[in-house]
Amino acid sequence: MDESYCETPGSRPVPVASDAPESGPPYAECVLCREPTEYPESVKGITLCPVCEWQEAQRTACSG
C-alpha cells in the first residue's frame, strides 16, 4: 500500500535535546492549552505541548 498520497505538514519546530545546555527553562507555552512545551521560548511559530501535538496529529491524519 502506497502511503505517499498523504500530505505532510510544513516544517515544525525541533525540540531541544534534554542534555543540551540551553534546554532549561523558560519553555514556550502551548498555543492551545497554555501548558509548557518541550520547546524553548525562542522557537518561532506554533508550539504545542505533547498532548495537543498528538491530538492535532490525530485530527489531521489521513482517513482511508
Short mmCIF file of N, CA, C and O in Angstrom, two decimals:
data_model
loop_
_atom_site.label_atom_id
_atom_site.label_comp_id
_atom_site.label_asym_id
_atom_site.label_seq_id
_atom_site.Cartn_x
_atom_site.Cartn_y
_atom_site.Cartn_z
N MET A 1 0.84 -1.17 0.00
CA MET A 1 0.00 0.00 0.00
C MET A 1 0.89 1.24 0.00
O MET A 1 1.80 1.36 0.81
N ASP A 2 0.64 2.17 -0.89
CA ASP A 2 1.46 3.37 -1.01
C ASP A 2 0.89 4.48 -0.14
O ASP A 2 -0.22 4.93 -0.35
N GLU A 3 1.65 4.92 0.84
CA GLU A 3 1.21 5.97 1.77
C GLU A 3 1.60 7.36 1.29
O GLU A 3 1.39 8.34 1.97
N SER A 4 2.18 7.48 0.08
CA SER A 4 2.69 8.76 -0.38
C SER A 4 1.60 9.77 -0.72
O SER A 4 1.89 10.92 -0.92
N TYR A 5 0.35 9.36 -0.78
CA TYR A 5 -0.72 10.29 -1.11
C TYR A 5 -1.05 11.23 0.05
O TYR A 5 -1.71 12.24 -0.13
N CYS A 6 -0.61 10.91 1.25
CA CYS A 6 -0.87 11.77 2.41
C CYS A 6 0.05 12.98 2.37
O CYS A 6 1.26 12.84 2.20
N GLU A 7 -0.54 14.16 2.52
CA GLU A 7 0.28 15.35 2.56
C GLU A 7 0.96 15.46 3.92
O GLU A 7 0.36 15.17 4.94
N THR A 8 2.19 15.87 3.90
CA THR A 8 2.89 16.08 5.15
C THR A 8 2.84 17.56 5.51
O THR A 8 2.88 18.41 4.64
N PRO A 9 2.71 17.87 6.80
CA PRO A 9 2.64 19.27 7.20
C PRO A 9 3.97 19.97 6.92
O PRO A 9 5.00 19.33 6.73
N GLY A 10 3.94 21.30 6.91
CA GLY A 10 5.15 22.09 6.69
C GLY A 10 6.14 21.87 7.82
O GLY A 10 5.97 21.03 8.69
N SER A 11 7.17 22.66 7.81
CA SER A 11 8.22 22.48 8.81
C SER A 11 7.69 22.76 10.20
O SER A 11 6.84 23.61 10.41
N ARG A 12 8.17 21.99 11.16
CA ARG A 12 7.78 22.12 12.56
C ARG A 12 9.00 22.48 13.37
O ARG A 12 10.11 22.14 13.01
N PRO A 13 8.81 23.14 14.51
CA PRO A 13 9.96 23.42 15.36
C PRO A 13 10.54 22.12 15.88
O PRO A 13 9.83 21.14 16.06
N VAL A 14 11.83 22.10 16.09
CA VAL A 14 12.51 20.91 16.57
C VAL A 14 12.75 21.04 18.07
O VAL A 14 13.29 22.04 18.52
N PRO A 15 12.31 20.04 18.87
CA PRO A 15 12.54 20.14 20.31
C PRO A 15 14.02 20.13 20.63
O PRO A 15 14.82 19.52 19.92
N VAL A 16 14.38 20.79 21.72
CA VAL A 16 15.77 20.84 22.16
C VAL A 16 16.04 19.57 22.95
O VAL A 16 15.22 19.16 23.76
N ALA A 17 17.21 18.96 22.71
CA ALA A 17 17.58 17.76 23.45
C ALA A 17 17.69 18.10 24.93
O ALA A 17 18.16 19.17 25.31
N SER A 18 17.27 17.19 25.79
CA SER A 18 17.24 17.46 27.23
C SER A 18 18.62 17.64 27.83
O SER A 18 18.75 18.23 28.89
N ASP A 19 19.67 17.14 27.19
CA ASP A 19 21.01 17.29 27.74
C ASP A 19 21.76 18.49 27.18
O ASP A 19 22.89 18.74 27.53
N ALA A 20 21.12 19.28 26.32
CA ALA A 20 21.76 20.47 25.77
C ALA A 20 21.77 21.57 26.82
O ALA A 20 20.83 21.71 27.59
N PRO A 21 22.83 22.38 26.89
CA PRO A 21 22.94 23.41 27.92
C PRO A 21 21.84 24.46 27.84
O PRO A 21 21.44 25.00 28.85
N GLU A 22 21.32 24.76 26.64
CA GLU A 22 20.30 25.79 26.51
C GLU A 22 18.89 25.23 26.65
O GLU A 22 17.92 25.91 26.37
N SER A 23 18.75 23.99 27.13
CA SER A 23 17.43 23.36 27.17
C SER A 23 16.64 23.66 28.44
O SER A 23 15.52 23.21 28.57
N GLY A 24 17.18 24.43 29.34
CA GLY A 24 16.46 24.73 30.58
C GLY A 24 15.35 25.72 30.34
O GLY A 24 15.14 26.22 29.25
N PRO A 25 14.60 25.99 31.40
CA PRO A 25 13.51 26.96 31.28
C PRO A 25 14.04 28.30 30.80
O PRO A 25 15.21 28.56 30.94
N PRO A 26 13.26 29.15 30.26
CA PRO A 26 11.82 29.08 30.13
C PRO A 26 11.41 28.35 28.86
O PRO A 26 12.04 28.48 27.82
N TYR A 27 10.36 27.58 28.98
CA TYR A 27 9.83 26.84 27.84
C TYR A 27 8.67 27.62 27.22
O TYR A 27 7.97 28.36 27.90
N ALA A 28 8.47 27.41 25.93
CA ALA A 28 7.36 28.06 25.23
C ALA A 28 6.04 27.50 25.76
O ALA A 28 5.97 26.38 26.24
N GLU A 29 5.01 28.29 25.63
CA GLU A 29 3.67 27.92 26.08
C GLU A 29 2.90 27.31 24.90
O GLU A 29 3.00 27.79 23.79
N CYS A 30 2.14 26.26 25.16
CA CYS A 30 1.30 25.66 24.12
C CYS A 30 0.26 26.69 23.69
O CYS A 30 -0.38 27.33 24.53
N VAL A 31 0.07 26.83 22.38
CA VAL A 31 -0.87 27.82 21.87
C VAL A 31 -2.33 27.39 22.07
O VAL A 31 -3.22 28.22 21.95
N LEU A 32 -2.57 26.15 22.41
CA LEU A 32 -3.94 25.68 22.61
C LEU A 32 -4.33 25.62 24.09
O LEU A 32 -5.37 26.13 24.49
N CYS A 33 -3.50 25.00 24.92
CA CYS A 33 -3.87 24.81 26.33
C CYS A 33 -3.01 25.60 27.31
O CYS A 33 -3.26 25.55 28.51
N ARG A 34 -2.00 26.28 26.81
CA ARG A 34 -1.10 27.13 27.61
C ARG A 34 -0.22 26.35 28.58
O ARG A 34 0.38 26.93 29.49
N GLU A 35 -0.10 25.03 28.41
CA GLU A 35 0.82 24.22 29.21
C GLU A 35 2.23 24.40 28.66
O GLU A 35 2.40 24.75 27.49
N PRO A 36 3.27 24.14 29.45
CA PRO A 36 4.64 24.22 28.93
C PRO A 36 4.88 23.17 27.85
O PRO A 36 4.32 22.08 27.90
N THR A 37 5.69 23.51 26.87
CA THR A 37 6.02 22.58 25.80
C THR A 37 7.44 22.07 25.97
O THR A 37 8.10 22.39 26.95
N GLU A 38 7.92 21.30 25.01
CA GLU A 38 9.29 20.81 25.00
C GLU A 38 10.22 21.79 24.30
O GLU A 38 11.39 21.53 24.15
N TYR A 39 9.68 22.91 23.85
CA TYR A 39 10.43 23.86 23.05
C TYR A 39 10.80 25.10 23.86
O TYR A 39 10.01 25.56 24.68
N PRO A 40 11.99 25.66 23.64
CA PRO A 40 12.35 26.90 24.34
C PRO A 40 11.51 28.06 23.81
O PRO A 40 10.95 27.99 22.72
N GLU A 41 11.41 29.14 24.58
CA GLU A 41 10.62 30.29 24.17
C GLU A 41 11.14 30.94 22.89
O GLU A 41 10.40 31.62 22.20
N SER A 42 12.39 30.73 22.56
CA SER A 42 12.98 31.35 21.38
C SER A 42 12.52 30.72 20.07
O SER A 42 12.78 31.27 19.01
N VAL A 43 11.81 29.58 20.12
CA VAL A 43 11.34 28.90 18.91
C VAL A 43 10.25 29.73 18.26
O VAL A 43 9.32 30.18 18.92
N LYS A 44 10.37 29.95 16.97
CA LYS A 44 9.37 30.71 16.22
C LYS A 44 8.27 29.77 15.74
O LYS A 44 8.51 28.61 15.49
N GLY A 45 7.07 30.29 15.59
CA GLY A 45 5.97 29.50 15.04
C GLY A 45 5.07 28.94 16.11
O GLY A 45 5.17 29.27 17.29
N ILE A 46 4.18 28.08 15.69
CA ILE A 46 3.20 27.49 16.60
C ILE A 46 3.86 26.39 17.40
O ILE A 46 4.46 25.48 16.84
N THR A 47 3.75 26.47 18.72
CA THR A 47 4.31 25.44 19.59
C THR A 47 3.17 24.76 20.32
O THR A 47 2.25 25.40 20.82
N LEU A 48 3.21 23.43 20.34
CA LEU A 48 2.19 22.64 21.00
C LEU A 48 2.83 21.75 22.05
O LEU A 48 3.95 21.26 21.86
N CYS A 49 2.11 21.50 23.15
CA CYS A 49 2.60 20.55 24.15
C CYS A 49 2.45 19.15 23.55
O CYS A 49 1.76 18.96 22.56
N PRO A 50 3.07 18.14 24.15
CA PRO A 50 2.98 16.79 23.59
C PRO A 50 1.54 16.29 23.45
O PRO A 50 1.20 15.63 22.47
N VAL A 51 0.66 16.61 24.40
CA VAL A 51 -0.73 16.14 24.33
C VAL A 51 -1.45 16.79 23.15
O VAL A 51 -2.08 16.11 22.34
N CYS A 52 -1.36 18.11 23.05
CA CYS A 52 -2.05 18.81 21.95
C CYS A 52 -1.44 18.45 20.60
O CYS A 52 -2.15 18.35 19.60
N GLU A 53 -0.12 18.21 20.57
CA GLU A 53 0.53 17.81 19.32
C GLU A 53 -0.01 16.46 18.86
O GLU A 53 -0.30 16.26 17.68
N TRP A 54 -0.18 15.53 19.80
CA TRP A 54 -0.72 14.22 19.46
C TRP A 54 -2.17 14.34 18.98
O TRP A 54 -2.56 13.72 17.99
N GLN A 55 -2.97 15.16 19.68
CA GLN A 55 -4.37 15.33 19.29
C GLN A 55 -4.47 15.99 17.91
O GLN A 55 -5.33 15.61 17.10
N GLU A 56 -3.61 16.95 17.62
CA GLU A 56 -3.61 17.60 16.32
C GLU A 56 -3.23 16.59 15.23
O GLU A 56 -3.80 16.58 14.14
N ALA A 57 -2.27 15.72 15.53
CA ALA A 57 -1.87 14.68 14.57
C ALA A 57 -3.04 13.74 14.28
O ALA A 57 -3.25 13.32 13.15
N GLN A 58 -3.83 13.42 15.32
CA GLN A 58 -4.99 12.56 15.13
C GLN A 58 -6.03 13.24 14.23
O GLN A 58 -6.64 12.61 13.39
N ARG A 59 -6.23 14.54 14.40
CA ARG A 59 -7.21 15.26 13.60
C ARG A 59 -6.80 15.38 12.15
O ARG A 59 -7.64 15.40 11.25
N THR A 60 -5.50 15.49 11.89
CA THR A 60 -5.04 15.71 10.53
C THR A 60 -4.57 14.43 9.84
O THR A 60 -4.12 14.49 8.70
N ALA A 61 -4.66 13.30 10.52
CA ALA A 61 -4.22 12.03 9.94
C ALA A 61 -5.09 11.67 8.72
O ALA A 61 -6.25 12.02 8.64
N CYS A 62 -4.49 10.97 7.81
CA CYS A 62 -5.23 10.52 6.62
C CYS A 62 -6.30 9.52 7.04
O CYS A 62 -6.06 8.63 7.84
N SER A 63 -7.45 9.67 6.49
CA SER A 63 -8.50 8.68 6.73
C SER A 63 -8.71 7.93 5.42
O SER A 63 -8.94 8.52 4.38
N GLY A 64 -8.59 6.66 5.49
CA GLY A 64 -8.52 5.98 4.31
C GLY A 64 -9.44 5.14 3.68
O GLY A 64 -9.50 4.67 2.69
#
